[in-house]
Short mmCIF file of C-alpha atoms in Angstrom, two decimals:
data_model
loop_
_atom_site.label_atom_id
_atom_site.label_comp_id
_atom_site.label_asym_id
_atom_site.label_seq_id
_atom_site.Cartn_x
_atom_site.Cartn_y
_atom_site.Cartn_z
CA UNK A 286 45.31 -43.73 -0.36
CA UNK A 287 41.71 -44.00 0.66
CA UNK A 288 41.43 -46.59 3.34
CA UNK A 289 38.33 -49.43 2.80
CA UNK A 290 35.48 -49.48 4.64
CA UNK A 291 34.54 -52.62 6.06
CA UNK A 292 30.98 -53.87 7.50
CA UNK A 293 30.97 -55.72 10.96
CA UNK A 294 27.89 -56.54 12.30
CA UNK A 295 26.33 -59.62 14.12
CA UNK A 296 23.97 -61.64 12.30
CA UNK A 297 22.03 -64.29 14.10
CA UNK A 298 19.17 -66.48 13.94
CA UNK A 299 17.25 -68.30 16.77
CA UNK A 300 20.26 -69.79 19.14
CA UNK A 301 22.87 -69.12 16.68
CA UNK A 302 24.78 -65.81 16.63
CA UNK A 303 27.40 -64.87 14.49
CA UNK A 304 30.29 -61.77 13.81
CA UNK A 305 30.39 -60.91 10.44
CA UNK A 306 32.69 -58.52 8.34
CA UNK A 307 32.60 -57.46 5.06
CA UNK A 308 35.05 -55.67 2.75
CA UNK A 309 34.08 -53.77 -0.45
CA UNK A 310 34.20 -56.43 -2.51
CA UNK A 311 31.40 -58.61 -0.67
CA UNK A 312 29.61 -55.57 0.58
CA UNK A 313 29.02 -54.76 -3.53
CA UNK A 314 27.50 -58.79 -4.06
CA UNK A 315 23.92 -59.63 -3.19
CA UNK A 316 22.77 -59.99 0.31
CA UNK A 317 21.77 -63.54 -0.04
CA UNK A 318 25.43 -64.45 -1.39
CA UNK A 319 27.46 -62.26 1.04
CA UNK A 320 25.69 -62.71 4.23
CA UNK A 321 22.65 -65.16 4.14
CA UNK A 322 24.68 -68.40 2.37
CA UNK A 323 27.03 -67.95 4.98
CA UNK A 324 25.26 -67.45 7.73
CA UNK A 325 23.52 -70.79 6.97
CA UNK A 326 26.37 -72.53 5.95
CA UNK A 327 27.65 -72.28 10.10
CA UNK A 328 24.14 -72.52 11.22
CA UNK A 329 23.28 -75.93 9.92
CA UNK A 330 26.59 -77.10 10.66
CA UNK A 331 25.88 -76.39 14.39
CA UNK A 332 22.09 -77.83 13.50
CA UNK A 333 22.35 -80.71 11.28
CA UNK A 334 19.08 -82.38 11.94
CA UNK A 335 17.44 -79.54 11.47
CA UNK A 336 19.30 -77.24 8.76
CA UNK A 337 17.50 -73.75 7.27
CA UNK A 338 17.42 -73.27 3.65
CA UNK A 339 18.08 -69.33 1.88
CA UNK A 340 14.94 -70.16 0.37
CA UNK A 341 13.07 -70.26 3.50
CA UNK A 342 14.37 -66.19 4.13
CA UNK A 343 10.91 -64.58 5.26
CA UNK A 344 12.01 -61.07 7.24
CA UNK A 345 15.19 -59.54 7.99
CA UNK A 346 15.33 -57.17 10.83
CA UNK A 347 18.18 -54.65 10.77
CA UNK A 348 19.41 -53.35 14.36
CA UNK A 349 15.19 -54.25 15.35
CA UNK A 350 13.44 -52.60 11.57
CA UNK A 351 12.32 -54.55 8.46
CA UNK A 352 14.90 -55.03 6.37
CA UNK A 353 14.83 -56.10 2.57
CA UNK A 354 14.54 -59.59 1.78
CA UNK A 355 14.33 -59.61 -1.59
CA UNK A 356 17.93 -61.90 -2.54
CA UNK A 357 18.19 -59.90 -5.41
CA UNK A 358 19.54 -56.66 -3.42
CA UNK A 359 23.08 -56.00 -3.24
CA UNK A 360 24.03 -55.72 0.40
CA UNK A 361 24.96 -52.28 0.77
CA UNK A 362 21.17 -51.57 0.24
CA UNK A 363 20.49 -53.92 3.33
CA UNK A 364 22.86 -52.99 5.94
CA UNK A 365 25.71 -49.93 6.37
CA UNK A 366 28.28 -48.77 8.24
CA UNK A 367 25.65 -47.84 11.50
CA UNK A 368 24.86 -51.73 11.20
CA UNK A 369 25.19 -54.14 14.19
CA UNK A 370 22.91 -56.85 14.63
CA UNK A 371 21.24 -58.76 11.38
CA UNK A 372 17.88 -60.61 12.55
CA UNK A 373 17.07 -63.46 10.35
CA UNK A 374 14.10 -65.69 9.99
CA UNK A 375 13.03 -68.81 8.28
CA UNK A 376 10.28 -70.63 7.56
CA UNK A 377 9.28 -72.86 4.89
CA UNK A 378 10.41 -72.59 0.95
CA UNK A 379 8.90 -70.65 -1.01
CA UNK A 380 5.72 -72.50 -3.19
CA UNK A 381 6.69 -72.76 -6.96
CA UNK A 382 3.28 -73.45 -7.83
CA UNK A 383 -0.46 -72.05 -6.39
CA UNK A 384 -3.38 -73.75 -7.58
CA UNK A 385 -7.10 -72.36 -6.05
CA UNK A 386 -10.58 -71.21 -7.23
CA UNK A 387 -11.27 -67.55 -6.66
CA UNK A 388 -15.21 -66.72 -6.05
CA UNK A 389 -17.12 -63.53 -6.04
CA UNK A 390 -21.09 -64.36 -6.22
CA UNK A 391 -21.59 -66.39 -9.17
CA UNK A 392 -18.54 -65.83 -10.70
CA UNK A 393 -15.53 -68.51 -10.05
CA UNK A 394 -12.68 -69.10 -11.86
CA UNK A 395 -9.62 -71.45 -11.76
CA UNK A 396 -6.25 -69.91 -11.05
CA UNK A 397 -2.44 -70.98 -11.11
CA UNK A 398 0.29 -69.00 -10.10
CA UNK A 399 3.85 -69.66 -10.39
CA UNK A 400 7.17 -67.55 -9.93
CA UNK A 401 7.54 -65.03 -10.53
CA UNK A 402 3.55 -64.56 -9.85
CA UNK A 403 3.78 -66.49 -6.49
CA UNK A 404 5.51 -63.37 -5.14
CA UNK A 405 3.80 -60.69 -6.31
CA UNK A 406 1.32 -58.98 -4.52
CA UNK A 407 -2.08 -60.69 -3.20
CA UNK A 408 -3.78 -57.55 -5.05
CA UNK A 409 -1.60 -57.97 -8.15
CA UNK A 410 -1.48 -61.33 -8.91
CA UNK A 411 -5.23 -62.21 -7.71
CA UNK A 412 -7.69 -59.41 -7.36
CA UNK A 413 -6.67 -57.42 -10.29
CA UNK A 414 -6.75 -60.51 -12.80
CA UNK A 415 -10.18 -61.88 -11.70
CA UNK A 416 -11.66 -58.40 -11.23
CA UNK A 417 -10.77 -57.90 -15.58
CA UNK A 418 -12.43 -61.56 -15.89
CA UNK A 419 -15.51 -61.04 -13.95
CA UNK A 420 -16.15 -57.96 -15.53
CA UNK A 421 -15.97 -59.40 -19.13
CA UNK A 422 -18.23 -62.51 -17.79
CA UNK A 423 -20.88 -61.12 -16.16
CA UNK A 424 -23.97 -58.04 -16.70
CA UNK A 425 -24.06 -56.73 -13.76
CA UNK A 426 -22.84 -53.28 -12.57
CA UNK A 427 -18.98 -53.66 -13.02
CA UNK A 428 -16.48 -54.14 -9.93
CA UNK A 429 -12.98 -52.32 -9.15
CA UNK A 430 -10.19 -53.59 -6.95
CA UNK A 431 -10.57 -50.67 -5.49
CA UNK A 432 -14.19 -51.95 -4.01
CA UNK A 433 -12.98 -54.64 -2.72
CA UNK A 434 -14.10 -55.01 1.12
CA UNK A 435 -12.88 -58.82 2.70
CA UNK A 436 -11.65 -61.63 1.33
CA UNK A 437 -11.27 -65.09 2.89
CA UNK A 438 -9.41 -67.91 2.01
CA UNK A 439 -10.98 -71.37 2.92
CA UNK A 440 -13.58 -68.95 5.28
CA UNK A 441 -10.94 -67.23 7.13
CA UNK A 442 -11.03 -63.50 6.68
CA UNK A 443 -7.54 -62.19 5.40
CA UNK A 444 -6.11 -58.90 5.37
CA UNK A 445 -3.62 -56.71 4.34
CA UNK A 446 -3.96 -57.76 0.81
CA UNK A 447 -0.34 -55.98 -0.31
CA UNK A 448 1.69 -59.09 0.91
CA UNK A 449 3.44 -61.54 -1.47
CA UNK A 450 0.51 -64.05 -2.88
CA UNK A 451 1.92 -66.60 -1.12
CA UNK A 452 1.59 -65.63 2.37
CA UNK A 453 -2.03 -64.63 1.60
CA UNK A 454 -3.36 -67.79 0.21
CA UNK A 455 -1.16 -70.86 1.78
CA UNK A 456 -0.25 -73.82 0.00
CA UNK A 457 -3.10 -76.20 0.30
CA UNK A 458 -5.70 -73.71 0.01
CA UNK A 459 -9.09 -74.84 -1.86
CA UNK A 460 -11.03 -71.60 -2.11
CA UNK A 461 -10.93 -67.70 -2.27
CA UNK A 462 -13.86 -65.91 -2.33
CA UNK A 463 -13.89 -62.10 -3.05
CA UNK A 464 -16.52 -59.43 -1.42
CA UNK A 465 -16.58 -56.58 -3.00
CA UNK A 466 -18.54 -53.35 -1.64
CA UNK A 467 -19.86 -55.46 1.55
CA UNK A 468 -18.56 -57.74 3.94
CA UNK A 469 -19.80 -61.56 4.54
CA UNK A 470 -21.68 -62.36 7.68
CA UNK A 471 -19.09 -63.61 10.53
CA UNK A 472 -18.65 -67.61 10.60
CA UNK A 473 -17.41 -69.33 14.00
CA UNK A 474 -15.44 -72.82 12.71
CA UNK A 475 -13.24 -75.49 15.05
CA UNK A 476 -9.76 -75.85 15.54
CA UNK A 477 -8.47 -78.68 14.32
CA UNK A 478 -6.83 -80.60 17.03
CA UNK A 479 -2.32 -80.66 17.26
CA UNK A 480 -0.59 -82.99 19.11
CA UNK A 481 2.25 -81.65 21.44
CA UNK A 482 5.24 -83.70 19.21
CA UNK A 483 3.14 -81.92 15.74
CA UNK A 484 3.48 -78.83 17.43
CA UNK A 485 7.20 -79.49 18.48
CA UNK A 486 8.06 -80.93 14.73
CA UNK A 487 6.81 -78.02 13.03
CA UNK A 488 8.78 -75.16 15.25
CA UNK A 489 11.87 -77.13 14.91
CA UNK A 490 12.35 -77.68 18.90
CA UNK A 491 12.59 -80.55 21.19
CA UNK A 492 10.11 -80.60 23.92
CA UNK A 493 13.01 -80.99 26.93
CA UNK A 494 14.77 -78.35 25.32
CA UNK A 495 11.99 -75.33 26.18
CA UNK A 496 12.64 -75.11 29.61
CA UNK A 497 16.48 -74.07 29.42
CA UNK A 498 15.91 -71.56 26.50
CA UNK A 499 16.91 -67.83 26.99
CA UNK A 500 15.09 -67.27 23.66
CA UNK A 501 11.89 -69.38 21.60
CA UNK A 502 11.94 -68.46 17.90
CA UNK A 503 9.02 -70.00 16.88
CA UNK A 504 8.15 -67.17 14.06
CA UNK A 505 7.50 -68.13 10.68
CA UNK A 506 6.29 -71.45 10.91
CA UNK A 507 2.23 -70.31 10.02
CA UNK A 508 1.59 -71.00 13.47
CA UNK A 509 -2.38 -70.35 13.66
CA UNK A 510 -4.99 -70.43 16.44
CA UNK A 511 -4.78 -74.60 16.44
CA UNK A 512 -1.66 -74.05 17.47
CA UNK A 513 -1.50 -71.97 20.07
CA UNK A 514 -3.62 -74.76 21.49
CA UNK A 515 -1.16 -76.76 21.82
CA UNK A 516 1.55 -73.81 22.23
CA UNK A 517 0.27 -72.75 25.36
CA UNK A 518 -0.25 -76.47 26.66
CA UNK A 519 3.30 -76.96 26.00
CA UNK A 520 4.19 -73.51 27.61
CA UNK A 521 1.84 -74.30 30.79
CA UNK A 522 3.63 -77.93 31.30
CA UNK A 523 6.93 -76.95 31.01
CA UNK A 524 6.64 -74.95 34.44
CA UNK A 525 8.12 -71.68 35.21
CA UNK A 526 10.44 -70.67 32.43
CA UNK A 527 12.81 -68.75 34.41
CA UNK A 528 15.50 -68.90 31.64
CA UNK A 529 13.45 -67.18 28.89
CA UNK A 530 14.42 -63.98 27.81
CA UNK A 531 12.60 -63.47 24.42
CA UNK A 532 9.95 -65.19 22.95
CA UNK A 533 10.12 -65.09 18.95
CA UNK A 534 6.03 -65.13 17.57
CA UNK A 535 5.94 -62.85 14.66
CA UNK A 536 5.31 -63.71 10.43
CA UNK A 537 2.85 -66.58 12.11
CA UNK A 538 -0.84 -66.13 11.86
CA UNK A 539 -2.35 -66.15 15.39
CA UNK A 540 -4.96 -63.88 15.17
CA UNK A 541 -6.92 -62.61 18.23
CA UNK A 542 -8.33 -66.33 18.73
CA UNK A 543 -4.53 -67.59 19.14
CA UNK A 544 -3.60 -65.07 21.00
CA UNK A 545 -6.17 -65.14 23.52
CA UNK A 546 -5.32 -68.55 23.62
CA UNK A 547 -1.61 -67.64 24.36
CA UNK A 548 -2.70 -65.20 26.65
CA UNK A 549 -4.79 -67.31 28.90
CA UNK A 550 -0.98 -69.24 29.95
CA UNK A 551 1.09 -66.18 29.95
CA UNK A 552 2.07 -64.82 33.89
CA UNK A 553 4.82 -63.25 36.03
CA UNK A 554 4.86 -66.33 37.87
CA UNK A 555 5.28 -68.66 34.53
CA UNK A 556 7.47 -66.12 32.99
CA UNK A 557 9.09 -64.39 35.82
CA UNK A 558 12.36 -63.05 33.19
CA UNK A 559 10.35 -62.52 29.61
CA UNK A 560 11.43 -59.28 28.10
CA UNK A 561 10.95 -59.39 24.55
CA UNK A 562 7.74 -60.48 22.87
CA UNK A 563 7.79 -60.19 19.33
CA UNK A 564 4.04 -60.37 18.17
CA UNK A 565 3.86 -58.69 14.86
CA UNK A 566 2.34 -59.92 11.35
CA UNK A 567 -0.04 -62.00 13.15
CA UNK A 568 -3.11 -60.13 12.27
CA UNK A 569 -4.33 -59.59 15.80
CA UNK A 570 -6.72 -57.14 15.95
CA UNK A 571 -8.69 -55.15 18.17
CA UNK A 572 -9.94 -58.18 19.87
CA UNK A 573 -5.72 -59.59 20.44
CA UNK A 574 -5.11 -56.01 22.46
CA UNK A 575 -7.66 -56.93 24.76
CA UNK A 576 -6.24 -60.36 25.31
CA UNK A 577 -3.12 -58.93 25.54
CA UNK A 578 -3.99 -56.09 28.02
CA UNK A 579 -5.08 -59.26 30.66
CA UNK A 580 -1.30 -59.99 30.95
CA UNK A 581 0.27 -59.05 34.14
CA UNK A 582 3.84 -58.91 32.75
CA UNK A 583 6.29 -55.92 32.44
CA UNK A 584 8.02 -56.43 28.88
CA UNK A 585 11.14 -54.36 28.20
CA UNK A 586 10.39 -54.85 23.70
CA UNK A 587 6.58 -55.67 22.47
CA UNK A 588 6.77 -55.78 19.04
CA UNK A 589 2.88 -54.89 17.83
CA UNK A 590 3.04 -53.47 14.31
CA UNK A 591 1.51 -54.94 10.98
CA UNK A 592 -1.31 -56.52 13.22
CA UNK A 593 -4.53 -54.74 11.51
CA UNK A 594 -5.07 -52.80 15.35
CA UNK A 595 -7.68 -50.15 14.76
CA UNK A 596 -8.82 -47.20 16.84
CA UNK A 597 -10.29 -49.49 19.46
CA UNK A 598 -7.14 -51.17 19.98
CA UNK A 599 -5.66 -48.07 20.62
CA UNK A 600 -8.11 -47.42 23.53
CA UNK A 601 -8.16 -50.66 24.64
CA UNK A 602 -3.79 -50.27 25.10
CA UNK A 603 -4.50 -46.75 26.68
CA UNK A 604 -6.70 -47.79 28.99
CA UNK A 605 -5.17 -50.88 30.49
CA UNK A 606 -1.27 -50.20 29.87
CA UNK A 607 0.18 -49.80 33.38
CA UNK A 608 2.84 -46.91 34.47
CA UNK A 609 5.64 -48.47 36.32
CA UNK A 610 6.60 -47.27 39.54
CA UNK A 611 8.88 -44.40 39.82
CA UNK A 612 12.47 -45.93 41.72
CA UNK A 613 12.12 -45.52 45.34
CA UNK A 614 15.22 -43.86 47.08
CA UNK A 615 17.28 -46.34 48.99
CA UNK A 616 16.05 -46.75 52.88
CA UNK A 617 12.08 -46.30 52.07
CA UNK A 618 9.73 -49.29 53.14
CA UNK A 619 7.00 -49.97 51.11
CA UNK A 620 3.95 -48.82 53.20
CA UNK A 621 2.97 -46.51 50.54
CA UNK A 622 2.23 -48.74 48.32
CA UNK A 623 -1.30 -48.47 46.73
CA UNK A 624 -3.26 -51.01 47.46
CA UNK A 625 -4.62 -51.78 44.36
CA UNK A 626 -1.37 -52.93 43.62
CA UNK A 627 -1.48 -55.91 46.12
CA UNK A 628 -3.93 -58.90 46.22
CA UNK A 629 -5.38 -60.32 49.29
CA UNK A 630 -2.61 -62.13 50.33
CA UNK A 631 -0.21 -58.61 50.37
CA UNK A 632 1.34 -59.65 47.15
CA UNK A 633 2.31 -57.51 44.45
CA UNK A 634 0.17 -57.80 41.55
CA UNK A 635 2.31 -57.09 38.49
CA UNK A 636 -0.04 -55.61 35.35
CA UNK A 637 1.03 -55.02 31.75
CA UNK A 638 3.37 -52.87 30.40
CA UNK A 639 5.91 -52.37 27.92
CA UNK A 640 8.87 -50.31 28.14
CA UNK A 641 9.30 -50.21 24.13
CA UNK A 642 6.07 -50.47 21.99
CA UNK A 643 6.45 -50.89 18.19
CA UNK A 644 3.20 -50.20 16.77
CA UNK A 645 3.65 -48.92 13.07
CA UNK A 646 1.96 -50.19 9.79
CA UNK A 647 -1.75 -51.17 11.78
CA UNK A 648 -4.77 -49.74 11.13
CA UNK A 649 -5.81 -46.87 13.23
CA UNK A 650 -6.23 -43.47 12.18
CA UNK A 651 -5.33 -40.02 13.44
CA UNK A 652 -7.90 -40.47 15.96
CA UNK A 653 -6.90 -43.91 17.59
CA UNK A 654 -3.25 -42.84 17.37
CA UNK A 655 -3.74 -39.20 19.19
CA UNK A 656 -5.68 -41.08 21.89
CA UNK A 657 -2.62 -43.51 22.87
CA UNK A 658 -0.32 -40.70 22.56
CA UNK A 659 -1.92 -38.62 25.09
CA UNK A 660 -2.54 -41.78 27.44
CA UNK A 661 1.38 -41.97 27.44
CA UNK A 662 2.66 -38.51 28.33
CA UNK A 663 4.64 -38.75 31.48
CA UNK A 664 4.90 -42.36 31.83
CA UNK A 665 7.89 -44.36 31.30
CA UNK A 666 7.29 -45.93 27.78
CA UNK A 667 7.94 -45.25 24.42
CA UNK A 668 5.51 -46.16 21.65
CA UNK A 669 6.82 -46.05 17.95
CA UNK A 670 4.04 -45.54 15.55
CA UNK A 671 7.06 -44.77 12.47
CA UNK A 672 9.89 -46.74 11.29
CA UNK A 673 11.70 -43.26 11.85
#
C-alpha cells in the first residue's frame, strides 16, 4: 500500500508564524481554502483589533520566490514536498469597482472597470481598449499599444504596465493620461503631509510597539513617498532599534523619492542588528540605488527585484557595494586595518553591503547586468538576477 504524502511547511505572516500539514485530500483543494482561510482564522484570533481578510492576499513568497496568488489554484501548484516556509502578505481588499478618465492628447474617455476587469492586466484592461477607441475617434496617424512610452496616473509616472489594473491605477484615482511614442516633460509636485498616528493606523502598528520588534511588516499598505516622511520620523524617534531583525517594505510604492527619504534615517548605529530588507515592487529606480548605496549597513537578504533598476543602477551597485573583510585568524590585532575604513575618531566606518542580493525582473540589459557581475567576482556576495 502506497503510503500518503503529506505537506508540512511553516506559513507565517508579520509576527504570526504557524506549522502547517497537509494530507492529500487538502493538498488537492485550493490554496486559499487549504492554507490561507486557516492561516487567518489563528491570525486574527491572536489579532482581533486588527484582523486580515483572504481578500486582502497581495504576494505569496514560497521558501523567499513569488508564489501564485491567484485563490483559484489548487495548492499543489503553490507549494510541494521541498516546501518550508509560506510568506504571506496583506493589504487592502481588492476594489470591485474603478472609475477614471483615460487621456492621450485630445482624446479622453470615461472608463469603469469591475471584476473580473479590475484584475486584469493594466495593458489589457486599459491601454488596449482606449487605444481601439482613439483610433476610431480621431484622424490622425493611428496609435498601437505597442507605442506606448509613459503613462501617469494623477501626474505620477507608472510603470511596469503588466500588473493587475488595480495596483496600477489606485482607488481614488481622477486621471490617466497615455503618451504614446514620447515621454511628458518631468513635473516636481509636494507631499502631502502624514501625521505619525495616520502613518501608524495605516501599517496596522502601535507606535510603542516599534521599538521591541524583531521584524516591521509594513509591505502592502501603498506606502508612497508621503509616507516615508513620516516613516523615517517614526524610525529616527524610536532610537536605536536593536531588536530589529527584518524590515518588511515591499508591494508599497516608495519610489526613489521615498526611499531617499528612508535612506537619509537608516545607520549601523540606528540599526545596529537589521538583516533583511525587503525593498522590492517599489519602483525605485536608478535614482533609489544611489540612495541606497549611502547606507553604511551590512544586510545578510536585500530584496531588489521588480524595481524598474536600469543599467545605471547596476553601476551605481558596482561601484559603491562594499567587500566585507576576509575573517581574521584568532590572535591578530587590528593594525592592518585600512584606514579608509576608520573615521577620525579611529572608529570603524561600516559601508553597504549585502550578503544575498535579489535583483531579477528590473530593467537592465545584458550590458548593466555583465557590469555587476564582473564587479562581484571574488567577493563574498551573491546576486540573483533569475528566479532559478
Amino acid at each position: 500500500m502506497a503510503t500518503e504524502m503529506v505537506l508540512l511547511f511553516s506559513i507565517r505572516s508579520g509576527d504570526v508564524q504557524l506549522k502547517i500539514s497537509l494530507d492529500e485530500k487538502w493538498q488537492r483543494k485550493p490554496f486559499l481554502q487549504a492554507v490561507v482561510e486557516p492561516f487567518l482564522k489563528a491570525y486574527n484570533k491572536k489579532n482581533p483589533k486588527m484582523p486580515l481578510k483572504a481578500d486582502g492576499l497581495r504576494s505569496v513568497l514560497v521558501d523567499g520566490v513569488e508564489g501564485i496568488t491567484s485563490s483559484g489554484f489548487k495548492t499543489l501548484a503553490v507549494v510541494n514536498e521541498a516546501t518550508q516556509c509560506v510568506e504571506l502578505s496583506f493589504g487592502e481588499p481588492l476594489p470591485k469597482k474603478l472609475q477614471f478618465g483615460v487621456r492621450c492628447q485630445q482624446v479622453e474617455l470615461k472608463i469603469t472597470l469591475e471584476a473580473p476587469w479590475v484584475q486584469r492586466s493594466f495593458l489589457q484592461a486599459v491601454v488596449e481598449p482606449f487605444v481601439l477607441q482613439y483610433n476610431k475617434r480621431t484622424t490622425k496617424v493611428p496609435i498601437a499599444a505597442d507605442d506606448l512610452q509613459c503613462v501617469l496616473v494623477d501626474d505620477d509616472e507608472v510603470s511596469e504596465l503588466s500588473r493587475p489594473a488595480w495596483s496600477v491605477v489606485p482607488v481614488g484615482a481622477k486621471q490617466v493620461e497615455l503618451f504614446f511614442g514620447r515621454k511628458p516633460p518631468p513635473s516636481h509636485g509636494t507631499l502631502k503631509e502624514v501625521s505619525d498616528d495616520e502613518f501608524f493606523l495605516k501599517v496596522h502598528t502601535k507606535a510603542g510597539e516599534v521599538k521591541a520588534k524583531q521584524e516591521l511588516a509594513w509591505n502592502t499598505w501603498k506606502l508612497g513617498p508621503a509616507e516615508a516622511v513620516a516613516m523615517a520620523r517614526v524610525l529616527t524617534s524610536a532610537g536605536p532599534l536593536s531588536q530589529l531583525e527584518r524590515l518588511f517594505l515591499h508591494n508599497n510604492d516608495l519610489r526613489c523619492q521615498g526611499l531617499a527619504l528612508l535612506a537619509s534615517c537608516m545607520t549601523q548605529d540606528r540599526f545596529p542588528n537589521l538583516n533583511d530588507l525587503h525593498l522590492h515592487g517599489n519602483r525605485i529606480g536608478d535614482d533609489g540605488v544611489r540612495a541606497l548605496a549611502e547606507v553604511n549597513i551590512r544586510f545578510r537578504t536585500l530584496m531588489l527585484h521588480t524595481n524598474c533598476i536600469g543599467d545605471e543602477g547596476c553601476k551605481i551597485l558596482a561601484i559603491n557595494i562594499d567587500p566585507p573583510r576576509e575573517p581574521r585568524p584568532e590572535g591578530e590585532g587590528e593594525e592592518d586595518d585600512d584606514e579608509d575604513d576608520l573615521d577620525h575618531t579611529g572608529k570603524t566606518v561600516c559601508k553597504f553591503y549585502a550578503k544575498c542580493i535579489y535583483f531579477h525582473a528590473n530593467s537592465y540589459t545584458a550590458e548593466g547586468r555583465k557590469v555587476l557581475e564582473q564587479a562581484c567576482l571574488g567577493r563574498f556576495l551573491d546576486i540573483k538576477f533569475d528566479l532559478a
